[in-house]
Each structure stands twice: as structure tokens, then as C-alpha cells.
CSV table of C-alpha atoms in Angstrom, one decimal:
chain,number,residue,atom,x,y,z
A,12,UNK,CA,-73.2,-115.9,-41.9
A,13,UNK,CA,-70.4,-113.4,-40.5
A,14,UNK,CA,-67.4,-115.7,-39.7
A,15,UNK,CA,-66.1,-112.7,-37.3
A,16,UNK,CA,-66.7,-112.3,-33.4
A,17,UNK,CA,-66.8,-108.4,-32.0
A,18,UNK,CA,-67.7,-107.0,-28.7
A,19,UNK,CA,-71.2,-105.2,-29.4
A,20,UNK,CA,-69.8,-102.0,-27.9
A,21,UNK,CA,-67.2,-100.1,-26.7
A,22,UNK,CA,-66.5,-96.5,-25.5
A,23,UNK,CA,-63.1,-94.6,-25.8
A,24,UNK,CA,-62.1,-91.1,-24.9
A,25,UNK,CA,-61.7,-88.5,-27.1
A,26,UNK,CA,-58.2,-88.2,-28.1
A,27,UNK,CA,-57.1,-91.9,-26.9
A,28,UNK,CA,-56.2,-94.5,-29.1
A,29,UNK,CA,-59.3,-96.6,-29.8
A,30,UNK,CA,-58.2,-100.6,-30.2
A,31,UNK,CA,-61.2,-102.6,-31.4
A,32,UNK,CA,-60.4,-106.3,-31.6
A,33,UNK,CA,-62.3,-109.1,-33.6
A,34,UNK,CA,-62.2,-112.8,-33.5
A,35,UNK,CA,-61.7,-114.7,-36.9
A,36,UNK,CA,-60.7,-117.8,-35.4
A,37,UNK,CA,-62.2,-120.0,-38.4
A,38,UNK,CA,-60.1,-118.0,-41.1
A,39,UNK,CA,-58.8,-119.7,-43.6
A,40,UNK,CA,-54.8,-119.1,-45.4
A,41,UNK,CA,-56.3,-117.5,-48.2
A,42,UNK,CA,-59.4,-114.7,-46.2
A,43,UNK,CA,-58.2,-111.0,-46.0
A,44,UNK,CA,-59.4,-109.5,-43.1
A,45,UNK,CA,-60.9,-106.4,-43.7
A,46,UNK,CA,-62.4,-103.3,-41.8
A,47,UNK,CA,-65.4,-101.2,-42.5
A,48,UNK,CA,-67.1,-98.6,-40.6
A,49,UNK,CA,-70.6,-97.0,-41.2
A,50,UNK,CA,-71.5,-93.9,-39.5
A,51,UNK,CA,-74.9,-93.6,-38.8
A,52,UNK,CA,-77.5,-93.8,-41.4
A,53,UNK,CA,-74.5,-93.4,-44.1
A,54,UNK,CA,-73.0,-95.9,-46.5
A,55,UNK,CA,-70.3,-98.0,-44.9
A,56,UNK,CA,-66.5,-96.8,-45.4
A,57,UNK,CA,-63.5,-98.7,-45.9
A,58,UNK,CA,-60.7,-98.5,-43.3
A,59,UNK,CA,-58.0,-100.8,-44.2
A,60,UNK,CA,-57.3,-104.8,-44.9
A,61,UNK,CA,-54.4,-107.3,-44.4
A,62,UNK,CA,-53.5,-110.6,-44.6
A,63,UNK,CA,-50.8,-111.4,-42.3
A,64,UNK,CA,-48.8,-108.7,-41.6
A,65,UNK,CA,-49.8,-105.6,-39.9
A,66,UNK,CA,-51.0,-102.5,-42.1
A,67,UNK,CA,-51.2,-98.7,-41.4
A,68,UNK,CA,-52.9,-96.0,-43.4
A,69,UNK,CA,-53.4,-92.6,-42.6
A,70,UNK,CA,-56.7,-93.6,-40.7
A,71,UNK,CA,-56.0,-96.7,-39.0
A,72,UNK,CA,-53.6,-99.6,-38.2
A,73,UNK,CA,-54.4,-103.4,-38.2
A,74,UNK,CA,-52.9,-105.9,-36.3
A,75,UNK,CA,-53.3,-109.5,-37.0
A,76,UNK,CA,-52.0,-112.2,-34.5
A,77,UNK,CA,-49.5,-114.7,-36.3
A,78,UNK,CA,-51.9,-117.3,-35.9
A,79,UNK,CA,-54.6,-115.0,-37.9
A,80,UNK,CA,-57.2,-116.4,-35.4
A,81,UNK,CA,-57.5,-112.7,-34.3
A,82,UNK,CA,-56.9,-109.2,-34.8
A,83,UNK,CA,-57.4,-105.2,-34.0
A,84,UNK,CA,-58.5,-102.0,-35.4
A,85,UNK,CA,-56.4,-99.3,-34.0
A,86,UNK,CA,-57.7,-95.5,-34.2
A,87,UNK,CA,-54.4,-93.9,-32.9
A,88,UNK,CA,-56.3,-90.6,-31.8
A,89,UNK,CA,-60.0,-91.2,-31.8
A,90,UNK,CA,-62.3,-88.1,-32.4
A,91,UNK,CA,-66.2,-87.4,-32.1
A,92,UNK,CA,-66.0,-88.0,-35.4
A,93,UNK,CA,-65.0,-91.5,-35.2
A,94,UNK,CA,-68.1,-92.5,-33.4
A,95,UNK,CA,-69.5,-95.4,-35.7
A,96,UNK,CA,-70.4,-99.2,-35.9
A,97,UNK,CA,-67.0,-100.9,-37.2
A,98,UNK,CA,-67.5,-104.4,-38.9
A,99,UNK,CA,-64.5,-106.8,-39.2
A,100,UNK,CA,-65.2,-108.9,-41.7
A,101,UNK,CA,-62.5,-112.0,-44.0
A,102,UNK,CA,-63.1,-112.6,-46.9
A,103,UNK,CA,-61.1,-114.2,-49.8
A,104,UNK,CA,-61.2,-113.3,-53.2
A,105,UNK,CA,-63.1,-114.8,-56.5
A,106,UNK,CA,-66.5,-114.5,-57.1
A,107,UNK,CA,-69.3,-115.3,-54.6
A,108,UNK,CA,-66.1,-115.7,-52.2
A,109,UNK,CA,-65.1,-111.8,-52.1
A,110,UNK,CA,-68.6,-110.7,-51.4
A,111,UNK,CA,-68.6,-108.8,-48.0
A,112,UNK,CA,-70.9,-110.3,-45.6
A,113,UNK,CA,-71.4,-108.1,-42.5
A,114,UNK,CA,-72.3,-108.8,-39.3
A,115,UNK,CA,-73.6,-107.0,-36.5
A,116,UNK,CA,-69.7,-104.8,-35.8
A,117,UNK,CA,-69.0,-103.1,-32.5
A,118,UNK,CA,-70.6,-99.5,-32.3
A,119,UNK,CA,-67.5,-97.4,-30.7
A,120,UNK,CA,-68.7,-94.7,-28.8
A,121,UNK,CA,-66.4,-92.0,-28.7
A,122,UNK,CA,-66.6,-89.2,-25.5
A,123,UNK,CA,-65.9,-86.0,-24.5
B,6,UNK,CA,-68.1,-88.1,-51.5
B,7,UNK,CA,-67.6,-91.8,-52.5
B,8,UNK,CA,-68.3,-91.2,-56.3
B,9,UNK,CA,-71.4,-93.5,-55.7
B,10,UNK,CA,-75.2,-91.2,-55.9
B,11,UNK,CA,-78.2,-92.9,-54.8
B,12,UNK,CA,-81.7,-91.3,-55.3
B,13,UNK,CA,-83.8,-90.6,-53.7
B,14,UNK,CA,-82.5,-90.3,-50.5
B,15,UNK,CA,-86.3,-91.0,-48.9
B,16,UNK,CA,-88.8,-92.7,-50.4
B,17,UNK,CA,-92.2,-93.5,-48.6
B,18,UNK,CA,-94.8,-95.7,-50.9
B,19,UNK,CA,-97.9,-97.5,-49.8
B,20,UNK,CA,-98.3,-101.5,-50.9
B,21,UNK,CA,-99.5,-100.9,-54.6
B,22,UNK,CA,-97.1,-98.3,-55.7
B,23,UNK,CA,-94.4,-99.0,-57.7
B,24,UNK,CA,-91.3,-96.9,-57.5
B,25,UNK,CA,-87.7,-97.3,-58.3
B,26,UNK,CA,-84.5,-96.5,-56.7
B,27,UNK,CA,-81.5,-95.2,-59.0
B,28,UNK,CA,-77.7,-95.5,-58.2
B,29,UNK,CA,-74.8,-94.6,-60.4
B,30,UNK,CA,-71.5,-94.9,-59.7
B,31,UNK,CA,-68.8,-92.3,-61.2
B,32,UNK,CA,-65.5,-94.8,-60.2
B,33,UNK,CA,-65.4,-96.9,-63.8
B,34,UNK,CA,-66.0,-100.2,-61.8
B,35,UNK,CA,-67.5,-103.4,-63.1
B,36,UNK,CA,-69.7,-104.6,-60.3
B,37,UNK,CA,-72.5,-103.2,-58.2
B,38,UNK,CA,-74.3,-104.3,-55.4
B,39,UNK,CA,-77.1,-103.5,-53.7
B,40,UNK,CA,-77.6,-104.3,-50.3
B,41,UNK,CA,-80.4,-104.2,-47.2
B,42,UNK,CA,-80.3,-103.2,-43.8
B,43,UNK,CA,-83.4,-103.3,-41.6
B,44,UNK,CA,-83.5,-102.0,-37.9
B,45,UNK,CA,-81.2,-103.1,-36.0
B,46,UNK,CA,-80.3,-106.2,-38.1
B,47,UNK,CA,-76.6,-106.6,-40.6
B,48,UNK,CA,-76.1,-105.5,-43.7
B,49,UNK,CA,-77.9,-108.1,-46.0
B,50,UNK,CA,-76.6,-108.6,-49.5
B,51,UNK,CA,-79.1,-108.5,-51.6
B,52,UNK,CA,-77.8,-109.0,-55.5
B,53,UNK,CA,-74.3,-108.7,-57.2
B,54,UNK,CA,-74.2,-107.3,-61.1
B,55,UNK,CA,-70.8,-107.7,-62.5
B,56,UNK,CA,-70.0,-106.4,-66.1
B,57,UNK,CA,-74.0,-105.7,-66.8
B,58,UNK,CA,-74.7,-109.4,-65.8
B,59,UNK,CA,-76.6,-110.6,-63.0
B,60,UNK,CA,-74.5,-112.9,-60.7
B,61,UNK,CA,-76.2,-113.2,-57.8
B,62,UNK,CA,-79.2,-113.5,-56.2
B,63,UNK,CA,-79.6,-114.2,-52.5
B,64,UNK,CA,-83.1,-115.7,-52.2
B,65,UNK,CA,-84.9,-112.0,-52.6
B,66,UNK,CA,-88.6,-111.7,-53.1
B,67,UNK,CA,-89.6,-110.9,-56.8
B,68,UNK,CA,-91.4,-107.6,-55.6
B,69,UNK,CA,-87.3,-106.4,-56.0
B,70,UNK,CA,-86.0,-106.5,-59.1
B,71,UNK,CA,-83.1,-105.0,-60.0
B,72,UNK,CA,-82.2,-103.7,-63.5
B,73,UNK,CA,-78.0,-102.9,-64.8
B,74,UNK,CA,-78.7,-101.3,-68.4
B,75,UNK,CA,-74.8,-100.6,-67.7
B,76,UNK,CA,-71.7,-100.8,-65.6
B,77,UNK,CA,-72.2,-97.3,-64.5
B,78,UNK,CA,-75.9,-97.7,-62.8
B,79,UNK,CA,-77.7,-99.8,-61.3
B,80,UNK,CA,-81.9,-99.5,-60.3
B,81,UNK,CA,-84.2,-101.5,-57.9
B,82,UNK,CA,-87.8,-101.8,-59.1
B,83,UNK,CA,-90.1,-102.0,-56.4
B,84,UNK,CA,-93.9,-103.0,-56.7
B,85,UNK,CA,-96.1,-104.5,-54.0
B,86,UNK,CA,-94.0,-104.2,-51.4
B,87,UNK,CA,-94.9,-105.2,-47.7
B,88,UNK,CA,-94.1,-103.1,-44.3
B,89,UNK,CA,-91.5,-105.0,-43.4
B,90,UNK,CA,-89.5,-104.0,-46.8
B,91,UNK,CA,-88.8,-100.9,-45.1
B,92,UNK,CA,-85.2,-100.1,-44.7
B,93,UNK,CA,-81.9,-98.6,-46.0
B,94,UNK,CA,-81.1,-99.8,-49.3
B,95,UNK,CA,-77.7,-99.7,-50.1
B,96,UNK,CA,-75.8,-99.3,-53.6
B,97,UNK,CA,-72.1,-100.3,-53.6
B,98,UNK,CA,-69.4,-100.5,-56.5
B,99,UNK,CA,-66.2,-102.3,-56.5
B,100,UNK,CA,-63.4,-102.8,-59.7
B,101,UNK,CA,-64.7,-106.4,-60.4
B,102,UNK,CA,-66.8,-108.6,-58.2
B,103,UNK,CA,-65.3,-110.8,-55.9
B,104,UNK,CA,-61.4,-108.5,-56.6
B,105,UNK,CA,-59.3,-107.2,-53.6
B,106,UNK,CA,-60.6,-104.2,-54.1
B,107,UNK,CA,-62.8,-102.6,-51.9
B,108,UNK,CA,-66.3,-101.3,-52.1
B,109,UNK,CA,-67.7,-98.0,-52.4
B,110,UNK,CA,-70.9,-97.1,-51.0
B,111,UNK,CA,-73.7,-95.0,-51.8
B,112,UNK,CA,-75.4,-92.8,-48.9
B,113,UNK,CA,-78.3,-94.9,-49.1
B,114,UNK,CA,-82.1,-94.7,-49.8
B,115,UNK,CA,-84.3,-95.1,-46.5
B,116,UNK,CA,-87.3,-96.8,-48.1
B,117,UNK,CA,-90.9,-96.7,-45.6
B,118,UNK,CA,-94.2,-98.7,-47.4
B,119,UNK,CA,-96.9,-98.0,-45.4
């Protein structure tokens, strides 16, 4: 089972930052948390991953709480193109323990 | 283009057919993965190959079965299948299984069995 809590949905205006958060309040010290998305009917894409501290790439910044109990996606200037289901998922590393298990993500709706 | 080619990209077979779905991956990983996703339900790991060897399983029917004659492809074997087996099959390919590196998906095969 996904160890991650998202909000099914979520719409954001074009050109506004988009900040989807997820709950991973079970995580343990040695889970990543990582973010894919998957546009429809396409193969999911990676966005980015962390562990503690806060990471940016040229798509997207993550933000993890100190406690890691939580964290958030942010699309600093969401496009049409962005429109996708995002899954947060943790996962730690080693065998059976880094496969990625999705769950059901939030589908960001981006608008005109 | 994520360096990972599924064909076909659609595939429609009726119960007694037997048909196969190919994947290859041009990255130089060691593990593949395929993976399901029905309507409206998660993705749904279905088995992990990692260096040629099987490693995992999850519980699938033996109507699947997958084949790795090497690290760079990877082929579901389908026979008898049942309506409900209709979905997206998904190929992935990461550096090693269960390494910080991240997966690469294929654009998927959308299976229908009639």
C-alpha cells in the first residue's frame, strides 16, 4: 500500500505557482520522498526527490517539513502543459524496499 | 523521449490469442519493471528483473509471463487472458533495482481482450 496521503485534486491558474502537498506522516529516517507525474495515458516522469532538506531543479522544488511527516511539490509557473496526476511517493532504498509503489496522486488541473 | 520503447502501442486480442508485448530500454540499466494500471485504479507493480534475473513477482496470474533474455529488453507473454486484463502496461528501467536512482518509463502498451 501507498504510505503517502494527497488531495485527489486541485486546480491552479495558468502562470501561478502550483503547491501540491502530500502527507507521509509514517516515514521512516531512512524513505526518500520522491515525486512523479504522469500525463495522461503516458508513462510516468520523474520530477525530483529529497530527504530532508529542500531540493530545486529546473522543474520543480520540494519542500519537506523538519519533522518529514509532510511535504510539497512546488511548480513555480504552472503551464497547460503541467496538467497531470502527480504521485508522492517514500521509499527507501535496497531491493524490494526501493520499488515505487504508487497510489492514486492528485490530478492538478491547470486553467486558462 | 525517455530512452525506454514499448511496442505495440495498442494491442486488442480476444481470450485465446496469445500475443506479446516488447520493451527495450536504450539507458544501460540493470533492472526493468513492468507495471499495470487499470481504469481508474494505481499503478500496480507487476514484476521486477534485475541483471536478467527475476526478482519479483507480486502475486500475478500465470496467463503473464514475463521473459528478460537481457538487460536491455524485457517482454510480457500473454495467453488466455480475461476482460478484466485490459489496461496500460507499463515498462520501466532504473540503474539497479531498489538504487536511488529513478525510473524511466516507457509510453505504455493499452492492452483490450475482448
Amino acid at each position: 500500500d501507498a504510505k503517502t496521503t494527497q488531495p485527489p485534486s486541485m486546480d491552479c491558474a495558468e502562470g501561478r505557482a502550483a503547491n501540491l502537498p502530500c502527507n507521509h506522516s509514517t516515514i521512516s529516517g531512512n524513505e526518500y520522498v520522491y515525486w512523479y507525474r504522469q500525463i495522461h495515458s503516458q508513462g510516468p516522469q520523474y520530477i525530483i526527490h529529497g530527504l530532508k532538506n529542500n531540493e530545486t531543479n529546473e522543474m520543480a522544488s520540494l519542500i519537506i517539513t523538519e519533522d518529514r511527516k509532510s511535504s510539497t511539490l512546488i511548480l513555480p509557473h504552472a503551464t497547460l502543459r503541467d496538467t497531470a496526476v502527480y504521485y508522492c511517493i517514500v521509499r527507501d532504498y535496497g531491493g524490494s524496499q526501493g520499488n515505487l509503489i504508487f497510489g492514486k496522486g492528485t490530478k492538478l488541473s491547470v486553467k486558462p | 523521449e525517455t530512452g525506454v520503447t514499448q511496442t505495440p502501442r495498442h494491442l486488442v486480442m480476444g481470450m485465446t490469442n496469445k500475443k506479446s508485448l516488447k520493451c527495450e530500454q536504450h539507458l544501460g540499466h540493470n533492472a526493468m519493471y513492468w507495471y499495470k494500471q487499470s481504469a481508474k485504479k494505481p499503478l500496480e507493480l507487476m514484476f521486477v528483473y534485475n541483471f536478467k534475473e527475476q526478482t519479483e513477482n507480486n502475486s500475478v496470474p500465470s496467463r503473464f509471463s514475463p521473459e528478460c533474455p537481457n538487460s536491455s529488453h524485457l517482454f510480457l507473454h500473454l495467453h488466455t487472458l480475461q476482460p478484466e486484463d485490459s489496461a496500460l502496461y507499463l515498462c520501466a528501467s532504473s540503474q539497479d533495482h531498489g538504487g536511488p536512482g529513478e525510473l524511466f518509463f516507457g509510453e505504455g502498451s493499452r492492452l483490450t481482450v475482448l
